Amino acid sequence: MAHAYTPGLKVTEKSVVRKDRRLPLKGQVMVKQGDAVASDQVVAKTELPGNVQTVNVAGLLGLLAEDVPSHMLKKIGDPVAKDEAIAISKGFFGLFKSSCKAPVTGTIESISQITGQVILREPPLPVQVRAYIDGTIVQVNENEGVVVEAFGTFVQGIFGIGGEVAGEVLVVAADPAQELTPDLLTPACQGKVVVGGSLVRIAALQKAVEVGAKALVVGGINDADLKAFLGYDIGVAITGTEQKGVTLVVTEGFGQMTMARKTFNLLKSKQGLKASVNGATQIRAGVMRPEVIIPLAGERSTEETHKQDGGMDLGMAIRAIRHPYFGRIGKVTALPHELQKLESESHARILEVEFEDGTKAIVPRANVELIED
Amino acid sequence: MAVDPNKLKVILVTDCGSTTTKAILIEYKNGEYRQTIRGEAPTTVEKPFEDVTKGVLNAVREVEELSGRKILSGDDIITPAQGNEGVDIYMSTSSAGGGLQMMVAGVVKSMTGESAARAALGAGAIVMDVLASNDGRLPHERIERIRHLRPDMILLSGGIDGGTITHVAEMAELVAAADPKPRFGTSYRLPVIYAGNKNAREIITKTLEAKTALLIKDNLRPVLERENLTPARDAIHDVFMEHVMAHAPGYKKLMAMAHEVPIMPTPGAVGLMIQSLAKADRIAAIGVDIGGATTDVFSVFFDKGTDLDVFNRTVSANLGMSYSISNVLAEAGLDNIMRWVPFQMDEADLRNRIRNKMIRPTTIPQSLDELQIEQAISREALRLAFKQHKEMAVGLKGVQQERTISDAFDQSASGETLINMMDLGILIGSGGVLSHAPRRSQSALMMIDAFQPEGVTTMAVDSIFMAPHLGVLSTVHAAAANEVFVKDCLVRLGSAICPTGQAKEGQPCVTVRFTRADGTAVEESVKAGEMKLVPLGDEKVKAAVVPARGFDCGAGKGKELEATLEGGTVGVIIDGRGRPLPLPAETKERVRKLAEWNRALDIYPMK
C-alpha cells in the first residue's frame, strides 16, 4: 500500500543540494569537474537555431512557383543581409524589373518549386546556462551541461512565480504571523531576498518591485492579489517564466498563512547570507517546487541533517493542508487502520491529531503533511 | 496470429495509468464472463524504478494473492491456463508518461484540419495544436509552435486526392523548417504520418524524409464528402507502439509480455468500450472520464438516415479536478462556479480554496462544504469539456464518411453538432469525483447539471474504471467485454426524465406513470422549477411520460411518450427545471433553489 499522505516539503538547515544545469541543445561546457563556481557564472553555452521567416517570392514577383529557382539571386545556404535582394523578376525586355528583398538577416534555408516560398533562417541565438548556486562542479556531462553541488540550507515552498535570482537574506517580519506590508519594504531591500510572514498583498508586491527586491518569501498570498499582479489567472500550475520584476516563493498556500515557525526561524538564522531562489513550480508528473538555497561556506557534507524517511508514526509532527484545519500543526495520537466516515460522508483512512492548543481532531491522512521537528 | 475467443476462459488485463497500475482478472464461470479479482500497485514509469513492468508485476501479484491462482513464473505470465494456474491471455492499455501527445496539420482548419484532429483523438491522443494554412498565424509563428510543443508525433494531412498540392507542400515545408524534436529521447527522429493528397506524396517525401521518420498512409479526406480515418488511426497506433512506447521505460518488456494483442492507449480503449456498448444495445451513448488533469468525452450517436453509428472522442487536456482545477476556474470564470455552490460564500475564499487544491492535488474534501465546492467545480469542468466535445463532434459538409474504429457510416449533418441530447440513451460517468462521490445521487445530479440531458436518459457510473481493460478485451472478445461491462463495471444509477421547455415556477411540467415489478403503481406530477426522486430498484419498467403544454420529452410538445425507465441505486429523477437549465441570477434565491433541489433528491446530509 502506497503511503496515503503528502510527504512534507523539505525545510533543512544542512543538506547537500545538487542542481542539474543542462543546455536545451548540445553545446559547450565552460567549466571542469572540481571547479568552484559562483551563482552568476556561465557554466555552459550553446546556440539555438535562429527563427525562420518565409518569403512568398512567387507571389511577390508574380511568378509561377516552378519558376522561382531560376529567378533567385541566392542559393540554398547563402548568407543574406536584411533588405538585400534575394530574387529578381526578368522584367519586360529587361525593363521594369522588380526584386524581392530579405526581411531579415540570415541564410537561405530552402527554395520551393511547389509553393514558391523561400525560407530564411535568422542567425543563431546564443544561450547561456549559469551555475545558479555558489558551489562546486561535481559532474560534467560533455556538451550537455554540469551538476553543481552546494552544501547548505534548503527550503522548499509550495508555490512560486518568477525565475532564478540570488541575493542576501533579509528578514523584515518580526514574527511568522506578521503580514509583509509595503512599509516593511524599504530601500534597504534592494537586491535582497526578503522574508516576510503570513501574507503579501498586491501593494507590497508592487513596492517590492519598486525598491528592487530580488525575491520575496512569504507564508501566503491571496489568489486575487496574484491575479492582479500577473494580470491573468494562472491556469495549469506551471510557473517560473513570469517576468514581473521579483521572484515570489509562497511557503504555505493561498490565503493568509502564518509561515511555519521552523522555516521562519531557519531563514532568520541565515540573515545576511547569499541565497539562490527560484519560483518555478510544476505540479504534475515530475513535480517541481519553488526553493531557497543558502550555501554554507566551509561546512562539510557529513553534517547533513538527518532526513526523515518512511511512513507516518505516532508522535510525529504534522501540518493539516486542507480545510477545516488548514495550516494547523499537531502531533499524531492515533493511526486507526479502518476506513472512517468523514463529515463529507467520504470514507477515508484517517489519523487522530492533537493540535498545538491541545484540541483534538480527526483528519484524513491525505490531508496532512509530515513536518520535520 | 489471430486469437480464438472461444479459448479465452481466464483473462488478465492491466491498465498502466499515470499514477496507478490496475490489474483485473476475468473468468468464465457458470456460463458467464465475470470480473472476479482486482489488484493495483503504483505505476513505475518514473524514477527510481523506470520500468513499467515492475508496477504491472506488483499488481498481478496482488491478483495472485487474492485469487489463489498462480499467474507468474518469475517475471513471466503463465499461458495458457491449466487448472488453478496461468491465464489464457494477457493484454494491457497504457496512459503512463502523459499519454500520446500529437500535433496535427491540415490545409483548411475546419476541413482537413478537423478530420486530422478527429483521427488523432479517436486513436486516443491529446491534440496539442491544429496547424492549418488558414489558422490565422504567420508561418514563423507556426514553426515556433511546432518547435515549442515537442509532440510525440505529427499527423499531416491536407488536400483531397487529385487536388492542389501547394498548400500541403507548404505545411510540410514548415514542419521541415521547424526540424522538430520528439518529447522523449534525442536518439530517434520525430515520426510524421502523412495522410493527405496522394499526388503530393513525392514532394512530401522529398521535403520530410531526411528530417523525420516519415510514414505515408491513405488520405484521411480522399474526397470532400468523405472521411477515411481508419488508415491514419491505425498508423497512429503503430507509431505509438513502435516509436513512443518503445522509448518509454520498460515498455519493450511489457510489449513482450502482452504479445498477442497490441497495447492500446487508455482513452482509445475506453472509446472502443463505449462504442461496443452502444452498438450492442443500439443506443446513443455519452461517456465521460474526469481525471485530475484531463477530461475525456466519448459519444456514439446513430444517424437517423442510415442507422449507422458515429463515434467521437475529445480530450480536454486542461480540465480536471486537481492539477488542472485552476484552469477550470480560469476558463469557466468564478461566477459560473459560484452558481452551483449551495451556500453563500466569499469569492476570495473560494479562489484561495481552488488554488490550494491545485498546489496540494492529493488532498480530499473532509467537510461537507469542501465536498460541495468540489462538486460545483466538477459541474463546470464537465460542462466545458462537453461544450468542446459538441464543437468537435460535427458533421462534414457532404454525405458519407468513415469515422468509427472499424465501421463505415454515413453522416448527414452539415457542420452541425451530432450530439442530440433528446436521442441520448445512456450517460456514463467515470473518474474520482463521479465514481467515488459519497452518494450516488450526487454523481447523477452532477451529470444532469453539466450535460443537461433531455427526454429520458439512463445514467450510470463506471465504479472502478474498468472500461480501458474491457475496451482492449473487446478487440478479441466483444461479447465477454460487454458482459463484464454491464454486470460488473457499470453501476446503474437510474433514469433521468428531463422535459425541454420553460414555464413559470409552479406551472405544470410533466406527469410520469408506471407500475413497479412488485405491482405498486406510481404517478408523479412535477411542476416547473421542481425536481423529484422516485425510488426504482434494479428493474426496467414501461412508463407513460406526459409533458404539459410547452414541454417536450421526445414525442413532441405536450405529447405523451411511452418510455422504458431503468432503475438503479438512485432511482428515477424527474427534472422539472426545463431546458436550457435556468438558474436564478440573484444569490439568495439561487441558494434557496439549489438547497430545495438537493433536499428533493437527498443529495447531501442535513447539517
Coordinates of N, CA, C and O in Angstrom, one line a residue, chain B residues 252-357:
Chain B
K252 N 9.3 -2.1 -23.7 CA 9.7 -3.2 -24.6 C 9.3 -4.6 -23.9 O 8.8 -5.5 -24.5
K253 N 9.6 -4.6 -22.6 CA 9.3 -5.8 -21.8 C 7.8 -6.0 -21.8 O 7.3 -7.1 -21.9
L254 N 7.1 -4.9 -21.6 CA 5.6 -5.0 -21.5 C 5.1 -5.5 -22.8 O 4.1 -6.4 -22.8
M255 N 5.6 -5.0 -23.9 CA 5.1 -5.4 -25.2 C 5.4 -6.9 -25.4 O 4.6 -7.6 -26.0
A256 N 6.5 -7.4 -24.9 CA 6.8 -8.8 -25.0 C 5.8 -9.6 -24.1 O 5.4 -10.7 -24.5
M257 N 5.5 -9.1 -23.0 CA 4.5 -9.8 -22.1 C 3.1 -9.9 -22.7 O 2.5 -10.9 -22.7
A258 N 2.7 -8.8 -23.3 CA 1.4 -8.7 -23.9 C 1.5 -8.8 -25.4 O 1.1 -7.9 -26.1
H259 N 2.0 -10.0 -25.8 CA 2.4 -10.1 -27.3 C 1.3 -10.4 -28.2 O 1.3 -10.3 -29.4
E260 N 0.1 -10.9 -27.6 CA -0.9 -11.4 -28.5 C -1.9 -10.2 -29.0 O -2.4 -10.3 -30.0
V261 N -2.0 -9.2 -28.2 CA -2.9 -8.1 -28.5 C -2.0 -6.8 -28.3 O -1.5 -6.6 -27.2
P262 N -2.0 -5.9 -29.3 CA -1.2 -4.7 -29.1 C -1.6 -3.9 -27.9 O -2.8 -3.8 -27.7
I263 N -0.7 -3.3 -27.2 CA -1.0 -2.4 -26.1 C -1.7 -1.1 -26.7 O -1.3 -0.6 -27.7
M264 N -2.8 -0.7 -26.1 CA -3.6 0.4 -26.6 C -3.5 1.6 -25.7 O -3.4 1.4 -24.4
P265 N -3.5 2.8 -26.2 CA -3.6 4.0 -25.3 C -4.9 3.9 -24.6 O -6.0 3.6 -25.1
T266 N -4.9 4.2 -23.3 CA -6.1 4.0 -22.4 C -7.4 4.7 -23.0 O -8.4 4.0 -23.1
P267 N -7.3 5.9 -23.4 CA -8.6 6.5 -23.9 C -9.1 5.9 -25.2 O -10.3 5.8 -25.4
G268 N -8.2 5.4 -26.0 CA -8.6 4.6 -27.2 C -9.4 3.4 -26.8 O -10.4 3.1 -27.4
A269 N -8.9 2.7 -25.8 CA -9.6 1.5 -25.3 C -11.0 1.9 -24.7 O -12.0 1.2 -24.9
V270 N -11.1 3.0 -23.9 CA -12.4 3.4 -23.4 C -13.3 3.7 -24.5 O -14.5 3.3 -24.4
G271 N -12.9 4.4 -25.5 CA -13.7 4.7 -26.7 C -14.3 3.4 -27.3 O -15.5 3.4 -27.6
L272 N -13.4 2.4 -27.4 CA -13.9 1.1 -28.0 C -15.0 0.5 -27.2 O -16.0 0.0 -27.7
M273 N -14.9 0.6 -25.9 CA -15.8 0.0 -25.0 C -17.2 0.7 -25.1 O -18.2 0.1 -25.1
I274 N -17.1 2.1 -25.1 CA -18.4 2.8 -25.2 C -19.1 2.5 -26.5 O -20.3 2.3 -26.6
Q275 N -18.3 2.4 -27.6 CA -18.8 2.0 -28.9 C -19.5 0.6 -28.9 O -20.5 0.4 -29.4
S276 N -18.7 -0.3 -28.2 CA -19.2 -1.6 -28.2 C -20.5 -1.7 -27.5 O -21.5 -2.4 -28.0
L277 N -20.7 -1.0 -26.4 CA -21.9 -1.0 -25.6 C -23.1 -0.4 -26.5 O -24.2 -0.9 -26.5
A278 N -22.7 0.8 -27.1 CA -23.8 1.5 -27.9 C -24.3 0.6 -29.0 O -25.5 0.5 -29.3
K279 N -23.3 -0.1 -29.6 CA -23.7 -0.9 -30.8 C -24.5 -2.1 -30.3 O -25.5 -2.5 -31.0
A280 N -24.1 -2.7 -29.2 CA -24.8 -3.9 -28.7 C -26.2 -3.6 -28.4 O -27.1 -4.4 -28.6
D281 N -26.4 -2.5 -27.7 CA -27.8 -2.1 -27.2 C -28.5 -1.2 -28.2 O -29.7 -0.8 -27.9
R282 N -27.9 -0.8 -29.3 CA -28.4 0.2 -30.2 C -28.9 1.4 -29.5 O -30.0 1.9 -29.7
I283 N -28.1 2.0 -28.6 CA -28.5 3.2 -28.0 C -27.4 4.3 -28.1 O -26.2 3.9 -28.1
A284 N -27.8 5.5 -28.2 CA -26.8 6.6 -28.3 C -26.2 6.7 -26.9 O -26.9 6.7 -25.9
A285 N -24.9 6.9 -26.8 CA -24.2 6.9 -25.5 C -23.2 8.0 -25.4 O -22.6 8.4 -26.4
I286 N -23.1 8.5 -24.2 CA -22.0 9.5 -23.9 C -21.3 9.0 -22.7 O -21.9 8.6 -21.7
G287 N -20.0 8.9 -22.8 CA -19.2 8.6 -21.7 C -18.2 9.7 -21.3 O -17.8 10.4 -22.2
V288 N -18.0 9.9 -20.1 CA -17.1 11.0 -19.7 C -16.2 10.4 -18.6 O -16.6 9.7 -17.7
D289 N -14.9 10.8 -18.7 CA -13.9 10.4 -17.7 C -13.2 11.6 -17.2 O -12.5 12.2 -17.9
I290 N -13.5 12.0 -16.0 CA -13.0 13.3 -15.5 C -11.8 12.9 -14.5 O -12.1 12.3 -13.5
G291 N -10.6 13.3 -14.8 CA -9.5 13.0 -14.0 C -8.9 14.2 -13.3 O -9.6 15.2 -13.3
G292 N -7.7 14.1 -12.8 CA -7.1 15.2 -12.1 C -6.6 16.3 -13.1 O -6.6 17.4 -12.8
A293 N -6.1 15.8 -14.2 CA -5.5 16.7 -15.2 C -6.4 16.9 -16.4 O -6.4 18.0 -17.0
T294 N -7.1 15.8 -16.9 CA -7.8 15.9 -18.2 C -9.2 15.4 -18.0 O -9.5 14.6 -17.1
T295 N -10.0 15.7 -19.0 CA -11.4 15.2 -19.1 C -11.6 14.7 -20.5 O -11.4 15.4 -21.4
D296 N -12.0 13.4 -20.6 CA -12.2 12.8 -21.9 C -13.8 12.7 -22.1 O -14.4 12.3 -21.1
V297 N -14.2 13.0 -23.2 CA -15.7 12.8 -23.5 C -15.8 11.9 -24.8 O -15.1 12.1 -25.8
F298 N -16.6 10.9 -24.7 CA -16.8 9.9 -25.8 C -18.3 10.0 -26.2 O -19.1 10.0 -25.3
S299 N -18.6 9.9 -27.4 CA -20.0 9.8 -27.8 C -20.2 8.9 -29.0 O -19.4 8.8 -29.8
V300 N -21.3 8.2 -29.0 CA -21.8 7.4 -30.1 C -23.2 7.8 -30.4 O -24.1 7.7 -29.5
F301 N -23.5 8.3 -31.5 CA -24.9 8.6 -31.9 C -25.2 7.9 -33.3 O -24.3 7.7 -34.0
F302 N -26.5 7.6 -33.4 CA -26.8 6.9 -34.7 C -27.4 7.9 -35.7 O -28.2 8.7 -35.3
D303 N -27.0 7.7 -36.9 CA -27.5 8.6 -37.9 C -28.9 8.2 -38.3 O -29.2 7.0 -38.4
K304 N -29.8 9.2 -38.3 CA -31.2 8.8 -38.4 C -31.5 8.3 -39.8 O -32.4 7.5 -40.0
G305 N -30.7 8.7 -40.8 CA -31.0 8.2 -42.2 C -30.6 6.8 -42.4 O -31.3 6.0 -42.9
T306 N -29.4 6.5 -41.9 CA -28.8 5.2 -42.3 C -28.7 4.2 -41.1 O -28.4 3.0 -41.2
D307 N -28.9 4.8 -39.9 CA -28.9 4.0 -38.6 C -27.5 3.5 -38.3 O -27.3 2.6 -37.6
L308 N -26.5 4.1 -39.0 CA -25.1 3.7 -38.7 C -24.6 4.6 -37.5 O -25.1 5.7 -37.3
D309 N -23.6 4.1 -36.8 CA -23.1 4.8 -35.6 C -22.0 5.8 -35.9 O -21.1 5.5 -36.8
V310 N -22.0 6.9 -35.2 CA -20.9 7.9 -35.4 C -20.2 8.1 -34.0 O -20.8 8.4 -33.1
F311 N -18.9 7.7 -34.0 CA -18.2 7.8 -32.8 C -17.3 9.1 -32.8 O -16.7 9.4 -33.8
N312 N -17.3 9.7 -31.7 CA -16.4 10.9 -31.5 C -15.8 10.8 -30.1 O -16.4 10.4 -29.1
R313 N -14.5 11.3 -30.0 CA -13.9 11.4 -28.7 C -13.2 12.8 -28.7 O -12.6 13.2 -29.7
T314 N -13.3 13.4 -27.6 CA -12.5 14.6 -27.4 C -11.8 14.5 -26.0 O -12.2 13.8 -25.1
V315 N -10.6 15.2 -25.9 CA -10.0 15.2 -24.6 C -9.7 16.7 -24.3 O -9.2 17.4 -25.2
S316 N -10.2 17.1 -23.2 CA -9.9 18.5 -22.7 C -8.7 18.4 -21.8 O -8.8 18.0 -20.7
A317 N -7.5 18.7 -22.4 CA -6.3 18.4 -21.7 C -6.1 19.2 -20.4 O -5.3 18.8 -19.6
N318 N -6.8 20.3 -20.3 CA -6.5 21.1 -19.1 C -7.8 21.4 -18.3 O -7.9 22.4 -17.7
L319 N -8.7 20.4 -18.3 CA -9.9 20.5 -17.5 C -9.8 19.3 -16.6 O -10.0 18.1 -17.0
G320 N -9.6 19.5 -15.3 CA -9.6 18.3 -14.4 C -9.8 18.8 -12.9 O -9.9 20.0 -12.7
M321 N -9.8 17.9 -12.0 CA -10.2 18.2 -10.6 C -9.0 18.4 -9.7 O -9.2 18.7 -8.5
S322 N -7.8 18.2 -10.1 CA -6.7 18.6 -9.2 C -5.6 19.4 -9.9 O -5.6 20.6 -9.8
Y323 N -4.7 18.8 -10.7 CA -3.7 19.5 -11.4 C -4.3 20.7 -12.2 O -3.7 21.7 -12.3
S324 N -5.4 20.4 -12.8 CA -6.0 21.4 -13.8 C -7.1 22.2 -13.2 O -7.8 22.9 -13.9
I325 N -7.3 22.1 -11.9 CA -8.5 22.7 -11.3 C -8.5 24.2 -11.4 O -9.6 24.8 -11.6
S326 N -7.3 24.8 -11.4 CA -7.3 26.2 -11.5 C -7.7 26.7 -13.0 O -8.1 27.8 -13.2
N327 N -7.4 25.8 -13.9 CA -7.8 26.1 -15.3 C -9.3 26.1 -15.5 O -9.8 26.8 -16.3
V328 N -9.9 25.2 -14.7 CA -11.4 25.3 -14.7 C -11.9 26.6 -14.3 O -12.8 27.2 -14.9
L329 N -11.3 27.1 -13.2 CA -11.6 28.5 -12.7 C -11.3 29.5 -13.8 O -12.2 30.4 -14.1
A330 N -10.2 29.4 -14.4 CA -9.8 30.4 -15.4 C -10.7 30.4 -16.6 O -11.1 31.4 -17.2
E331 N -11.1 29.2 -17.0 CA -11.9 29.0 -18.2 C -13.4 29.3 -18.0 O -14.1 29.9 -18.8
A332 N -13.9 28.8 -16.8 CA -15.3 28.9 -16.6 C -15.7 30.3 -16.0 O -16.7 30.8 -16.2
G333 N -14.7 30.9 -15.2 CA -15.0 32.1 -14.5 C -15.6 31.8 -13.2 O -16.3 30.8 -13.0
L334 N -15.3 32.7 -12.2 CA -15.7 32.5 -10.8 C -17.3 32.4 -10.7 O -17.8 31.5 -10.0
D335 N -18.0 33.2 -11.5 CA -19.4 33.3 -11.3 C -20.1 32.0 -11.7 O -21.0 31.5 -11.1
N336 N -19.5 31.3 -12.8 CA -20.1 30.1 -13.2 C -19.9 29.0 -12.2 O -20.7 28.0 -12.1
I337 N -18.8 29.0 -11.4 CA -18.6 28.0 -10.4 C -19.5 28.3 -9.2 O -20.1 27.5 -8.6
M338 N -19.5 29.6 -8.8 CA -20.3 30.0 -7.7 C -21.7 29.7 -7.8 O -22.4 29.4 -6.8
R339 N -22.2 29.6 -9.0 CA -23.7 29.4 -9.2 C -24.1 28.0 -8.8 O -25.3 27.7 -8.6
W340 N -23.1 27.1 -8.6 CA -23.5 25.7 -8.2 C -23.3 25.5 -6.7 O -23.5 24.4 -6.2
V341 N -22.7 26.5 -6.0 CA -22.4 26.3 -4.6 C -23.7 26.6 -3.8 O -24.2 27.7 -3.9
P342 N -24.1 25.6 -3.0 CA -25.4 25.7 -2.4 C -25.4 26.5 -1.1 O -26.2 26.2 -0.2
F343 N -24.5 27.4 -0.9 CA -24.5 28.3 0.3 C -23.8 29.5 -0.2 O -23.1 29.6 -1.2
Q344 N -23.9 30.6 0.7 CA -23.2 31.8 0.3 C -21.8 31.8 0.8 O -21.6 31.3 1.9
M345 N -20.9 32.2 0.0 CA -19.5 32.2 0.4 C -18.8 33.3 -0.2 O -19.2 33.9 -1.3
D346 N -17.7 33.7 0.5 CA -16.9 34.8 0.0 C -16.1 34.3 -1.3 O -15.5 33.3 -1.3
E347 N -16.1 35.2 -2.3 CA -15.4 34.8 -3.5 C -13.9 34.6 -3.4 O -13.3 33.7 -3.9
A348 N -13.3 35.5 -2.6 CA -11.9 35.4 -2.4 C -11.5 34.1 -1.7 O -10.5 33.4 -2.0
D349 N -12.4 33.6 -0.8 CA -12.2 32.4 -0.1 C -12.3 31.2 -1.1 O -11.4 30.3 -1.1
L350 N -13.3 31.3 -2.0 CA -13.4 30.2 -3.0 C -12.1 30.2 -3.9 O -11.6 29.1 -4.2
R351 N -11.7 31.3 -4.3 CA -10.5 31.3 -5.2 C -9.3 30.7 -4.5 O -8.6 29.9 -5.0
N352 N -9.1 31.1 -3.2 CA -8.0 30.5 -2.4 C -8.1 29.0 -2.3 O -7.1 28.3 -2.4
R353 N -9.3 28.5 -2.0 CA -9.5 27.1 -1.8 C -9.2 26.3 -3.1 O -8.7 25.2 -3.1
I354 N -9.6 26.9 -4.3 CA -9.3 26.2 -5.5 C -7.8 26.1 -5.8 O -7.3 25.1 -6.1
R355 N -7.2 27.2 -5.5 CA -5.7 27.3 -5.6 C -5.0 26.3 -4.7 O -4.0 25.6 -5.1
N356 N -5.5 26.2 -3.5 CA -4.9 25.3 -2.5 C -5.1 23.8 -3.0 O -4.2 23.0 -2.7
K357 N -6.2 23.5 -3.6 CA -6.4 22.2 -4.2 C -5.4 21.9 -5.3 O -4.8 20.8 -5.4

